[in-house]
Short mmCIF file of C-alpha atoms in Angstrom, two decimals:
data_model
loop_
_atom_site.label_atom_id
_atom_site.label_comp_id
_atom_site.label_asym_id
_atom_site.label_seq_id
_atom_site.Cartn_x
_atom_site.Cartn_y
_atom_site.Cartn_z
CA MET A 654 46.19 82.78 102.00
CA THR A 655 47.49 81.79 98.46
CA MET A 656 51.30 81.59 97.46
CA ALA A 657 50.27 83.94 95.10
CA SER A 658 48.45 86.46 97.29
CA LYS A 659 51.26 86.14 100.02
CA SER A 660 54.11 87.18 97.16
CA ASP A 661 51.92 90.29 96.31
CA SER A 662 51.15 91.32 99.84
CA THR A 663 54.87 91.30 100.52
CA ARG A 664 55.60 92.97 97.06
CA ASP A 665 53.19 95.87 98.12
CA GLU A 666 55.27 96.21 101.64
CA SER A 667 58.65 96.82 99.87
CA ASP A 668 56.91 98.89 97.34
CA ASP A 669 55.75 101.56 99.84
CA GLU A 670 59.07 101.55 101.72
CA ALA A 671 60.95 102.07 98.25
CA ALA A 672 58.58 104.28 97.66
CA ASP A 673 58.99 106.47 100.54
CA SER A 674 62.70 106.28 100.24
CA THR A 675 64.37 109.37 98.90
CA GLU A 676 66.63 107.64 96.84
CA PRO A 677 66.70 108.15 93.47
CA GLU A 678 64.71 105.14 91.81
CA SER A 679 65.70 103.38 88.71
CA ALA A 680 63.40 103.12 85.41
CA LEU A 681 62.64 99.72 86.32
CA GLU A 682 61.99 99.68 89.68
CA THR A 683 59.58 102.65 88.69
CA ALA A 684 57.86 101.31 85.48
CA ARG A 685 57.24 97.85 88.37
CA ARG A 686 55.89 99.38 90.94
CA GLN A 687 53.22 101.55 88.34
CA LEU A 688 52.50 98.10 86.99
CA TYR A 689 51.59 96.90 90.09
CA HIS A 690 49.60 99.76 91.11
CA ALA A 691 47.62 99.81 88.00
CA ALA A 692 47.02 96.38 88.32
CA THR A 693 45.12 96.85 91.62
CA HIS A 694 42.14 98.66 90.22
CA LEU A 695 42.06 95.65 87.73
CA ASP A 696 40.28 92.43 87.53
CA ILE A 697 43.29 90.52 85.59
CA ASP A 698 45.16 87.63 86.09
CA GLN A 699 48.40 87.68 88.23
CA ASN A 700 50.16 85.53 85.71
CA ILE A 701 49.78 88.11 83.26
CA VAL A 702 51.31 90.73 85.68
CA GLU A 703 54.02 88.75 86.40
CA ARG A 704 54.91 87.72 82.78
CA LEU A 705 54.82 91.99 82.15
CA LYS A 706 57.30 92.15 85.05
CA HIS A 707 59.95 90.93 82.76
CA PRO A 708 61.18 92.07 79.24
CA LYS A 709 61.13 89.14 76.63
CA LYS A 710 64.62 89.38 75.68
CA VAL A 711 67.75 91.62 76.21
CA HIS A 712 70.70 91.64 73.74
CA GLU A 713 73.73 92.92 75.08
CA VAL A 714 76.58 93.63 72.35
CA THR A 715 80.17 94.88 72.51
CA VAL A 716 80.87 97.90 70.06
CA PRO A 717 84.33 97.73 68.95
CA ILE A 718 85.22 100.97 67.15
CA GLU A 719 88.46 102.69 65.65
CA ARG A 720 89.21 105.92 67.10
CA ASP A 721 90.07 108.99 64.94
CA ASP A 722 93.55 108.75 66.22
CA GLY A 723 93.71 104.73 65.22
CA THR A 724 93.26 103.69 68.45
CA VAL A 725 90.38 100.61 69.53
CA GLU A 726 87.70 101.34 71.83
CA VAL A 727 84.87 98.88 73.08
CA PHE A 728 81.79 100.32 74.16
CA THR A 729 78.80 98.05 75.41
CA GLY A 730 74.97 98.24 73.78
CA TYR A 731 71.55 97.12 74.65
CA ARG A 732 68.56 96.38 73.16
CA ALA A 733 65.70 95.11 76.03
CA GLN A 734 62.49 93.98 74.14
CA HIS A 735 59.77 94.16 76.61
CA ASP A 736 56.52 92.88 75.12
CA SER A 737 55.08 92.06 71.51
CA VAL A 738 52.07 90.65 72.18
CA ARG A 739 50.16 93.80 70.47
CA GLY A 740 52.41 94.38 67.50
CA PRO A 741 56.37 94.68 66.71
CA TYR A 742 58.58 95.68 69.73
CA LYS A 743 58.94 99.72 69.11
CA GLY A 744 61.10 102.25 71.17
CA GLY A 745 64.34 104.37 71.25
CA LEU A 746 68.08 104.20 71.13
CA ARG A 747 69.87 106.35 73.29
CA TYR A 748 73.95 107.26 73.45
CA HIS A 749 74.77 108.25 77.08
CA PRO A 750 77.39 106.90 79.50
CA GLU A 751 74.67 106.09 81.78
CA VAL A 752 72.97 103.33 79.96
CA THR A 753 72.21 100.12 81.60
CA ARG A 754 70.75 96.96 81.06
CA ASP A 755 68.05 97.75 83.71
CA GLU A 756 67.40 101.25 82.63
CA CYS A 757 66.53 100.12 79.09
CA VAL A 758 64.27 97.24 80.48
CA GLY A 759 63.04 99.75 82.44
CA LEU A 760 62.23 102.22 79.80
CA GLY A 761 61.42 99.52 77.30
CA MET A 762 57.94 98.84 80.15
CA TRP A 763 57.11 102.23 79.47
CA MET A 764 57.10 102.15 75.67
CA THR A 765 54.79 99.07 75.98
CA TRP A 766 52.36 101.16 78.24
CA LYS A 767 52.82 103.70 75.98
CA CYS A 768 51.92 102.02 73.22
CA ALA A 769 48.87 100.47 74.32
CA VAL A 770 47.44 103.91 75.98
CA MET A 771 47.86 105.29 72.44
CA ASP A 772 46.23 102.21 70.91
CA LEU A 773 49.04 101.55 68.58
CA PRO A 774 49.85 98.38 67.03
CA PHE A 775 53.04 98.08 68.81
CA GLY A 776 54.97 96.81 71.75
CA GLY A 777 57.57 98.42 73.67
CA ALA A 778 61.59 98.15 73.57
CA LYS A 779 64.55 100.62 74.39
CA GLY A 780 68.39 100.42 73.77
CA GLY A 781 71.31 102.45 73.29
CA VAL A 782 74.95 102.57 73.84
CA ALA A 783 77.23 103.51 76.99
CA VAL A 784 78.89 106.29 75.67
CA ASN A 785 79.39 109.74 75.71
CA PRO A 786 78.48 111.15 72.48
CA LYS A 787 79.73 114.57 72.99
CA GLU A 788 83.43 113.01 73.19
CA LEU A 789 83.00 111.31 69.81
CA SER A 790 83.46 113.25 66.26
CA SER A 791 81.13 112.76 63.50
CA ALA A 792 82.85 109.94 61.90
CA GLU A 793 83.25 107.97 65.08
CA LYS A 794 79.73 108.29 65.57
CA GLU A 795 79.11 106.69 62.69
CA ARG A 796 81.20 104.19 62.70
CA LEU A 797 80.09 103.56 66.23
CA THR A 798 76.36 103.57 64.91
CA ARG A 799 77.02 101.34 61.89
CA ARG A 800 78.67 98.45 64.33
CA PHE A 801 75.99 98.27 66.67
CA ALA A 802 73.38 98.45 63.81
CA GLN A 803 75.50 95.26 62.61
CA GLU A 804 75.64 93.74 66.05
CA ILE A 805 71.78 93.63 66.48
CA ARG A 806 71.07 93.40 63.21
CA GLY A 807 69.12 89.74 63.95
CA ALA A 808 67.27 91.29 66.69
CA ILE A 809 65.18 94.11 64.84
CA GLY A 810 63.03 94.62 61.34
CA PRO A 811 60.41 96.36 60.08
CA THR A 812 58.05 93.80 61.34
CA VAL A 813 60.11 92.85 64.80
CA ASP A 814 61.53 95.90 66.64
CA ILE A 815 61.86 99.28 65.28
CA PRO A 816 64.19 101.45 67.06
CA ALA A 817 63.89 105.30 66.93
CA PRO A 818 66.19 108.53 67.85
CA ASP A 819 66.45 109.22 71.61
CA MET A 820 68.64 110.86 74.07
CA GLY A 821 72.17 111.13 71.96
CA THR A 822 70.87 110.03 68.92
CA ASN A 823 69.19 112.16 65.85
CA PRO A 824 67.83 111.80 62.58
CA GLN A 825 71.56 111.40 61.15
CA THR A 826 71.93 108.63 63.52
CA MET A 827 69.22 106.34 62.26
CA ALA A 828 69.95 107.45 58.51
CA TRP A 829 72.91 105.48 59.38
CA LEU A 830 71.28 102.55 60.98
CA MET A 831 68.61 102.33 58.63
CA ASP A 832 71.84 102.05 55.87
CA ALA A 833 73.67 99.39 57.51
CA TYR A 834 70.91 97.52 58.14
CA SER A 835 69.79 97.78 54.32
CA MET A 836 73.34 97.10 52.77
CA GLN A 837 73.10 93.50 54.41
CA GLU A 838 69.41 92.64 53.37
CA GLY A 839 70.86 93.81 50.46
CA GLU A 840 67.42 96.13 49.49
CA THR A 841 66.81 99.60 50.89
CA ILE A 842 64.28 99.16 53.70
CA PRO A 843 63.31 102.49 55.39
CA GLY A 844 60.78 100.77 57.76
CA VAL A 845 63.24 99.20 59.97
CA VAL A 846 63.68 102.57 61.62
CA THR A 847 61.83 105.68 62.49
CA GLY A 848 62.95 109.03 63.34
CA LYS A 849 64.59 109.37 59.88
CA PRO A 850 65.31 112.47 57.64
CA PRO A 851 62.31 113.41 55.17
CA VAL A 852 64.57 112.84 52.54
CA ILE A 853 65.11 109.01 52.91
CA GLY A 854 61.63 108.05 54.08
CA GLY A 855 61.02 110.04 57.54
CA SER A 856 57.67 111.59 58.13
CA LYS A 857 57.70 114.84 58.50
CA GLY A 858 56.44 116.43 61.50
CA ARG A 859 58.05 113.81 63.47
CA ASP A 860 60.98 115.92 65.55
CA GLU A 861 58.03 118.17 66.85
CA ALA A 862 55.89 115.56 67.36
CA PRO A 863 56.37 114.65 71.57
CA GLY A 864 56.58 118.57 72.19
CA ARG A 865 53.68 119.15 70.25
CA SER A 866 51.75 116.09 71.92
CA VAL A 867 52.46 117.40 75.08
CA ALA A 868 50.97 121.12 74.14
CA ILE A 869 47.90 119.05 73.19
CA ILE A 870 47.36 117.48 76.72
CA VAL A 871 48.24 120.83 78.54
CA ARG A 872 45.55 122.59 76.39
CA GLU A 873 43.23 119.63 77.20
CA ALA A 874 44.35 120.26 80.93
CA ILE A 875 43.73 123.77 80.87
CA LYS A 876 40.30 123.02 79.36
CA HIS A 877 39.35 120.30 81.57
CA TYR A 878 40.08 122.28 85.11
CA GLU A 879 38.04 125.06 83.53
CA LYS A 880 41.17 127.92 83.27
CA ASP A 881 40.97 129.97 80.28
CA ILE A 882 44.30 129.28 77.97
CA ASN A 883 44.56 132.91 77.21
CA GLU A 884 45.12 133.66 80.95
CA ALA A 885 47.10 130.63 82.16
CA SER A 886 50.73 130.55 83.19
CA VAL A 887 53.39 128.01 82.01
CA ALA A 888 56.40 127.21 82.88
CA ILE A 889 58.38 124.39 81.36
CA GLN A 890 61.98 123.10 82.76
CA GLY A 891 64.05 121.80 79.68
CA TYR A 892 64.15 123.82 76.14
CA GLY A 893 65.03 120.56 74.39
CA SER A 894 63.11 119.42 71.42
CA VAL A 895 59.95 118.85 73.25
CA GLY A 896 60.16 121.54 75.55
CA SER A 897 60.57 124.46 73.09
CA ASN A 898 58.37 123.08 70.76
CA ALA A 899 55.91 122.78 73.32
CA ALA A 900 55.98 126.01 74.53
CA ARG A 901 56.29 127.97 71.32
CA LEU A 902 52.71 126.27 70.32
CA LEU A 903 51.39 127.19 73.36
CA ASP A 904 52.59 130.50 73.24
CA ASP A 905 51.00 130.45 69.75
CA TRP A 906 47.55 128.92 71.22
CA GLY A 907 47.57 132.13 73.51
CA ALA A 908 49.25 130.42 76.94
CA ASN A 909 51.43 132.66 79.12
CA ILE A 910 54.83 131.18 78.84
CA VAL A 911 56.59 132.72 82.06
CA ALA A 912 59.61 130.62 82.66
CA VAL A 913 61.74 127.81 80.73
CA SER A 914 65.54 126.67 81.14
CA ASP A 915 68.08 124.83 79.76
CA VAL A 916 71.15 122.52 81.72
CA ASN A 917 72.03 125.76 82.87
CA GLY A 918 68.79 127.67 84.59
CA GLY A 919 66.30 129.37 83.26
CA VAL A 920 64.68 132.93 82.70
CA TYR A 921 61.21 134.12 84.49
CA ASP A 922 58.72 136.72 83.30
CA THR A 923 55.67 136.96 84.63
CA ASN A 924 54.49 138.66 81.96
CA GLY A 925 55.05 135.91 79.28
CA LEU A 926 58.25 135.15 77.41
CA ASP A 927 58.78 135.51 73.46
CA THR A 928 59.55 131.79 72.74
CA HIS A 929 60.00 131.97 69.47
CA SER A 930 63.12 134.03 69.87
CA ILE A 931 64.72 132.33 72.44
CA PRO A 932 66.67 129.25 70.67
CA SER A 933 66.30 125.91 71.53
CA HIS A 934 69.07 123.64 72.22
CA HIS A 935 69.33 121.89 68.64
CA GLU A 936 69.21 125.84 66.97
CA GLU A 937 71.71 126.56 69.61
CA PRO A 938 72.79 124.39 72.74
CA GLU A 939 72.84 126.11 76.47
CA ALA A 940 71.14 129.97 74.84
CA VAL A 941 68.23 130.27 77.11
CA MET A 942 70.35 132.24 79.83
CA GLY A 943 71.53 134.58 77.19
CA HIS A 944 67.85 135.62 76.69
CA ASN A 945 67.00 138.97 77.81
CA ALA A 946 64.27 138.78 81.03
CA PRO A 947 63.63 140.56 83.97
CA GLU A 948 64.60 137.56 86.09
CA THR A 949 66.71 133.98 85.77
CA VAL A 950 65.82 130.67 88.09
CA THR A 951 67.89 128.08 88.66
CA ASN A 952 66.13 124.51 87.29
CA ALA A 953 65.00 123.80 90.88
CA GLU A 954 63.45 127.18 91.31
CA LEU A 955 61.77 126.87 88.39
CA LEU A 956 59.99 123.90 89.36
CA GLU A 957 58.13 125.25 92.29
CA LEU A 958 57.29 128.83 90.46
CA ASP A 959 53.58 129.39 91.19
CA VAL A 960 51.67 128.79 87.76
CA ASP A 961 48.85 127.03 86.45
CA VAL A 962 50.85 124.45 84.77
CA LEU A 963 54.29 123.03 85.29
CA VAL A 964 55.83 121.03 82.54
CA PRO A 965 58.81 119.12 83.42
CA ALA A 966 60.58 118.15 79.98
CA ALA A 967 64.09 117.76 80.63
CA LEU A 968 65.48 114.58 83.04
CA GLY A 969 64.02 112.14 84.98
CA ASN A 970 63.38 112.05 88.59
CA VAL A 971 63.61 115.74 88.99
CA LEU A 972 60.11 115.83 91.06
CA THR A 973 61.24 113.82 94.31
CA ALA A 974 59.89 113.50 97.98
CA GLU A 975 62.65 116.64 98.64
CA ASN A 976 60.85 118.88 96.82
CA ALA A 977 57.02 117.91 95.96
CA GLU A 978 55.54 120.07 99.11
CA ASP A 979 57.20 123.09 97.56
CA VAL A 980 55.75 122.95 93.99
CA ARG A 981 52.98 125.58 93.49
CA ALA A 982 52.01 124.47 90.05
CA ASP A 983 47.92 123.85 89.81
CA ILE A 984 48.76 121.22 87.06
CA ILE A 985 51.43 119.15 86.26
CA VAL A 986 52.04 117.61 82.57
CA GLU A 987 54.89 115.17 82.18
CA GLY A 988 57.01 116.16 79.13
CA ALA A 989 60.17 114.03 80.23
CA ASN A 990 60.33 110.09 80.92
CA GLY A 991 59.79 109.49 84.54
CA PRO A 992 60.26 113.32 85.83
CA THR A 993 57.84 112.09 89.10
CA THR A 994 59.50 109.92 91.69
CA SER A 995 56.77 107.43 93.64
CA ALA A 996 57.02 109.34 96.64
CA ALA A 997 56.59 112.69 94.86
CA ASP A 998 53.75 111.25 93.37
CA ARG A 999 52.22 110.36 96.12
CA ILE A 1000 52.50 114.08 97.60
CA PHE A 1001 50.92 115.16 94.86
CA THR A 1002 47.79 113.02 95.30
CA GLU A 1003 47.74 114.22 98.86
CA ARG A 1004 47.65 117.72 97.94
CA GLY A 1005 45.31 117.45 95.20
CA ILE A 1006 48.01 118.34 92.15
CA PRO A 1007 46.74 116.49 89.22
CA VAL A 1008 50.00 114.72 87.61
CA ILE A 1009 49.56 113.92 83.48
CA PRO A 1010 51.86 111.22 82.72
CA ASP A 1011 54.28 110.75 80.22
CA ILE A 1012 53.01 107.72 78.74
CA LEU A 1013 50.15 110.20 77.84
CA ALA A 1014 51.35 113.49 77.09
CA ASN A 1015 54.58 113.02 75.52
CA ALA A 1016 52.99 110.13 73.40
CA GLY A 1017 53.51 111.97 70.29
CA GLY A 1018 56.62 110.81 69.45
CA VAL A 1019 55.67 107.08 68.95
CA THR A 1020 52.93 108.11 67.30
CA VAL A 1021 54.28 109.87 64.79
CA SER A 1022 56.75 107.27 64.79
CA TYR A 1023 53.88 105.01 63.59
CA PHE A 1024 52.76 107.00 60.86
CA GLU A 1025 56.33 107.45 59.48
CA TRP A 1026 56.47 103.74 59.58
CA LEU A 1027 52.83 103.03 57.50
CA GLN A 1028 54.33 105.34 55.11
CA ASP A 1029 57.51 103.62 54.28
CA ILE A 1030 55.50 100.16 54.38
CA ASN A 1031 52.90 101.74 51.96
CA ARG A 1032 55.87 103.98 49.90
CA ARG A 1033 53.22 107.27 50.26
CA THR A 1034 54.42 110.53 51.94
CA TRP A 1035 52.14 112.35 53.79
CA SER A 1036 51.98 115.96 54.13
CA LEU A 1037 52.65 117.59 57.48
CA GLU A 1038 49.17 119.08 57.57
CA ARG A 1039 48.31 115.41 57.54
CA VAL A 1040 50.44 114.54 60.19
CA HIS A 1041 49.66 117.29 62.37
CA ASP A 1042 45.76 116.06 61.80
CA GLU A 1043 46.13 112.75 62.41
CA LEU A 1044 48.02 113.46 65.47
CA GLU A 1045 45.49 115.61 66.83
CA GLU A 1046 43.13 112.99 66.45
CA GLU A 1047 44.93 110.24 68.09
CA MET A 1048 45.87 112.44 71.26
CA LEU A 1049 42.24 113.42 71.64
CA THR A 1050 41.20 109.92 71.26
CA ALA A 1051 43.60 108.69 74.01
CA TRP A 1052 42.91 112.10 76.13
CA ASP A 1053 39.40 111.12 76.13
CA VAL A 1054 39.35 107.62 76.97
CA VAL A 1055 42.12 108.51 79.91
CA ARG A 1056 40.07 111.46 81.12
CA ASP A 1057 36.68 108.81 81.54
CA GLU A 1058 38.71 106.55 83.33
CA PHE A 1059 39.98 108.87 85.66
CA THR A 1060 36.25 110.56 85.92
CA ASP A 1061 34.79 107.41 86.39
CA GLY A 1062 37.24 105.57 88.46
CA GLU A 1063 38.50 108.01 91.23
CA VAL A 1064 41.86 107.08 90.59
CA THR A 1065 44.68 109.47 89.85
CA TRP A 1066 45.87 110.52 86.00
CA ARG A 1067 48.58 108.23 85.85
CA ASP A 1068 46.76 105.27 87.51
CA ALA A 1069 43.95 105.91 84.86
CA ALA A 1070 46.29 105.91 81.94
CA TYR A 1071 48.05 102.84 83.30
CA ILE A 1072 44.48 101.15 83.41
CA VAL A 1073 43.47 101.72 79.81
CA ALA A 1074 47.21 100.55 78.76
CA LEU A 1075 47.17 97.17 80.89
CA SER A 1076 43.74 96.47 80.31
CA ARG A 1077 44.49 96.60 76.39
CA ILE A 1078 47.86 94.63 77.07
CA ALA A 1079 45.83 91.66 79.48
CA GLU A 1080 43.14 91.21 76.62
CA ALA A 1081 45.70 91.06 73.63
CA HIS A 1082 47.77 88.38 76.48
CA GLU A 1083 44.45 86.58 77.16
CA ALA A 1084 43.45 86.29 73.61
CA ARG A 1085 46.82 84.73 72.49
CA GLY A 1086 47.20 82.86 75.18
CA LEU A 1087 50.47 81.28 76.66
CA TRP A 1088 52.71 78.96 74.00
CA PRO A 1089 53.28 76.00 73.82
#
């Protein structure tokens, strides 16, 4: 046995033990495990797999800001750049107390796979600041964003690394970041970020794009498993941008949205909810429970409802070894990033429950970010109709490629998506080679 194969064997055994653990796994652990698993289905140079285990760069910066009361507080910010073999780094910036280096690395790896499965000319990155944005005033958030932009200015740019909104950030955050970057460059550079307000170069349809792509993939999955969308029941955990937009679009297409939830719990009606009358988190935070419905459910109970399709669209690691046996959905479509642990994934595979992965289902966000980037570079605005049409085409193309891999390869949907992504990345690495 060679040294390489021996280390691979040892790694696989430790991965199996970790996957069987009931402890929550980090984004980095999950991303690496999925990389290893996909690589076993491909005739791929193990040296490329070794390279993809690690980010190219991780920038860690301190971000001091003056609070409204005159005191100075220092926060820590990160920008993890995983792989750029197919194009500039691309990925969100999040403001959350639990942002860490490893989380950014793991999420950056996911962005690499997501861009590749969608065949976008981007690599993967992720970043953020370890801060609770709810504890900051608007003025403090602006100062934080502008200082963070200055600290990472040398690492980003429209042909280098293009941030976007994520948890705790929004179009206004991107506007501040773009302005701070542009002021230092001496010219307006809208292409440095995506997810901006349309008035300063943002794309129409960007906010609702992740939810729209989830709805498209739910619709195609229902069709693939020979169900009628007009008779399909759908439960959605999370009623933020992704969950609410997916719910309303599926509702418009005839699906029966029987349950939705926010952080406080959910509402349930077997006859179907009027999703347009339930305020999203953006429209009215934590308002789901105020909707008049026959029953209420906890977030844990929603995951175990007897439905055709379950869409976890809130947090990561909500489907675990502890509740996977109790899930009664026929199909799971991941709206959030990493809602299913590896242990739960194994259980769903054993039970024959298909799981359509996040790197395909919620890829509408980065896809419309790509459209926005093109619009910024060309200084030409697309209509909302064109954005919707182009997104539909890109999602269906990606779905067809992943579905063909799933059908032909006797693998899970997640494996199929990763095989498509990894084969494209490996081919690019082989073509470019290793320098020097």
